[in-house]
Coordinates of C-alpha atoms in Angstrom, one line a residue:
M4 CA 10.4 10.7 7.4
F5 CA 11.5 10.8 11.9
T6 CA 12.7 7.6 13.6
S7 CA 9.3 6.8 15.2
E8 CA 7.3 7.1 11.7
K9 CA 9.9 4.7 10.5
G10 CA 9.5 2.6 13.5
V11 CA 5.6 3.0 13.2
V12 CA 5.4 1.3 9.5
E13 CA 8.1 -1.2 10.4
E14 CA 5.8 -3.1 12.9
W15 CA 2.9 -2.5 10.5
L16 CA 4.9 -4.5 7.8
S17 CA 6.3 -7.5 10.1
E18 CA 2.7 -7.5 12.0
F19 CA 0.5 -8.6 8.9
K20 CA 3.0 -11.2 7.8
T21 CA 2.7 -12.9 11.7
L22 CA -0.9 -13.2 11.7
P23 CA -3.5 -15.6 10.8
E24 CA -6.1 -16.0 8.8
T25 CA -8.6 -16.0 10.7
S26 CA -7.0 -13.1 12.4
L27 CA -7.6 -10.9 9.3
P28 CA -11.5 -9.3 9.8
N29 CA -10.4 -8.4 13.1
Y30 CA -7.1 -6.8 12.0
A31 CA -8.5 -5.1 8.9
T32 CA -11.0 -3.9 11.2
N33 CA -8.6 -2.4 13.7
L34 CA -6.4 -0.8 11.0
K35 CA -8.4 2.0 10.2
E36 CA -8.1 3.6 13.5
K37 CA -4.3 4.0 13.3
S38 CA -4.2 7.1 12.3
S39 CA -0.3 7.3 13.2
L40 CA -0.1 4.5 10.8
V41 CA -2.2 6.1 8.0
S42 CA 0.1 9.7 8.1
S43 CA 3.3 7.7 8.1
L44 CA 2.6 5.4 5.1
Y45 CA 1.8 9.0 3.1
K46 CA 5.4 10.0 3.9
V47 CA 6.4 6.5 3.1
I48 CA 4.7 7.0 -0.6
Q49 CA 5.9 10.9 -1.1
E50 CA 9.9 10.1 -0.3
P51 CA 10.7 8.1 -3.5
Q52 CA 13.9 6.9 -2.4
S53 CA 12.6 5.9 1.5
E54 CA 13.9 2.0 1.6
L55 CA 10.2 1.4 3.1
L56 CA 8.5 2.1 -0.3
E57 CA 8.9 -1.4 -1.9
P58 CA 7.8 -3.6 0.9
V59 CA 5.0 -0.4 1.2
C60 CA 3.6 -1.1 -2.0
H61 CA 4.1 -5.3 -2.0
Q62 CA 2.4 -5.0 1.7
L63 CA -0.6 -2.7 0.0
F64 CA -0.9 -5.3 -3.0
E65 CA -1.4 -8.0 -0.6
F66 CA -4.2 -5.8 1.5
Y67 CA -5.7 -5.2 -1.9
R68 CA -5.9 -9.2 -3.1
S69 CA -6.4 -10.9 0.6
G70 CA -10.5 -10.4 -0.6
E71 CA -11.4 -8.6 2.7
E72 CA -13.1 -5.6 1.8
Q73 CA -11.5 -3.4 4.8
L74 CA -7.9 -4.1 3.5
L75 CA -8.9 -3.0 0.1
R76 CA -10.7 0.0 1.5
F77 CA -7.5 0.8 3.1
T78 CA -5.2 0.4 -0.2
L79 CA -7.5 2.3 -1.9
Q80 CA -7.6 5.4 -0.3
F81 CA -3.6 5.7 -0.7
L82 CA -4.5 5.6 -5.1
P83 CA -5.0 9.0 -5.3
E84 CA -1.1 9.7 -3.5
L85 CA 0.2 6.6 -5.6
I86 CA -0.5 7.9 -8.9
W87 CA 0.9 11.0 -8.3
C88 CA 4.1 10.2 -6.9
Y89 CA 3.7 8.0 -10.5
L90 CA 3.6 10.8 -12.1
A91 CA 6.1 13.5 -10.6
V92 CA 9.0 10.5 -10.1
S93 CA 8.2 9.9 -14.1
A94 CA 8.0 13.7 -15.3
S95 CA 11.2 13.6 -13.4
R96 CA 12.2 11.2 -15.8
N97 CA 13.7 9.3 -12.2
V98 CA 11.7 5.8 -12.8
H99 CA 14.0 3.3 -11.1
S100 CA 12.8 4.6 -8.2
S101 CA 9.0 4.5 -9.5
G102 CA 9.0 0.3 -10.3
C103 CA 7.6 -0.4 -6.9
I104 CA 4.2 2.1 -7.3
E105 CA 4.2 1.4 -10.9
A106 CA 4.0 -2.7 -10.2
L107 CA 1.3 -1.8 -7.6
L108 CA -0.9 -0.1 -9.7
L109 CA -0.3 -1.9 -12.4
G110 CA -1.5 -5.2 -10.2
V111 CA -4.5 -3.7 -9.1
Y112 CA -5.6 -2.7 -12.8
N113 CA -5.2 -6.0 -13.6
L114 CA -7.3 -7.4 -10.5
V115 CA -9.9 -5.1 -11.2
F116 CA -10.5 -5.9 -15.0
F117 CA -10.1 -9.4 -14.4
F118 CA -13.0 -9.2 -11.7
F119 CA -15.1 -7.0 -14.1
T120 CA -14.4 -9.3 -17.0
N121 CA -15.4 -12.7 -15.0
N122 CA -18.7 -10.8 -13.3
L123 CA -19.9 -10.0 -16.9

């Protein structure tokens, strides 16, 4: 990963932490327009040894559980790649580097299951 891509991801990680909750809808709408961020996040996900993978997975989970529809959709676009990387890492028996991906996938599954069981 290039330094510029790493900088884009690090900036994204830090800007959400300082965001007031009232700004979430506007932030979420603008997020989908950041194509350099999306491509940089895909590169982080594809590198299981990246030091940014754990904070990225954590932030994607925070987006998913925020209740903001645009943030939820932002997270969902990465699920196929996350599943693919999780399966690839699991097949290589390098389970240590897949823990944060596994936690994110399990968390998303649990939230979906909880939502559907409570809305029946």
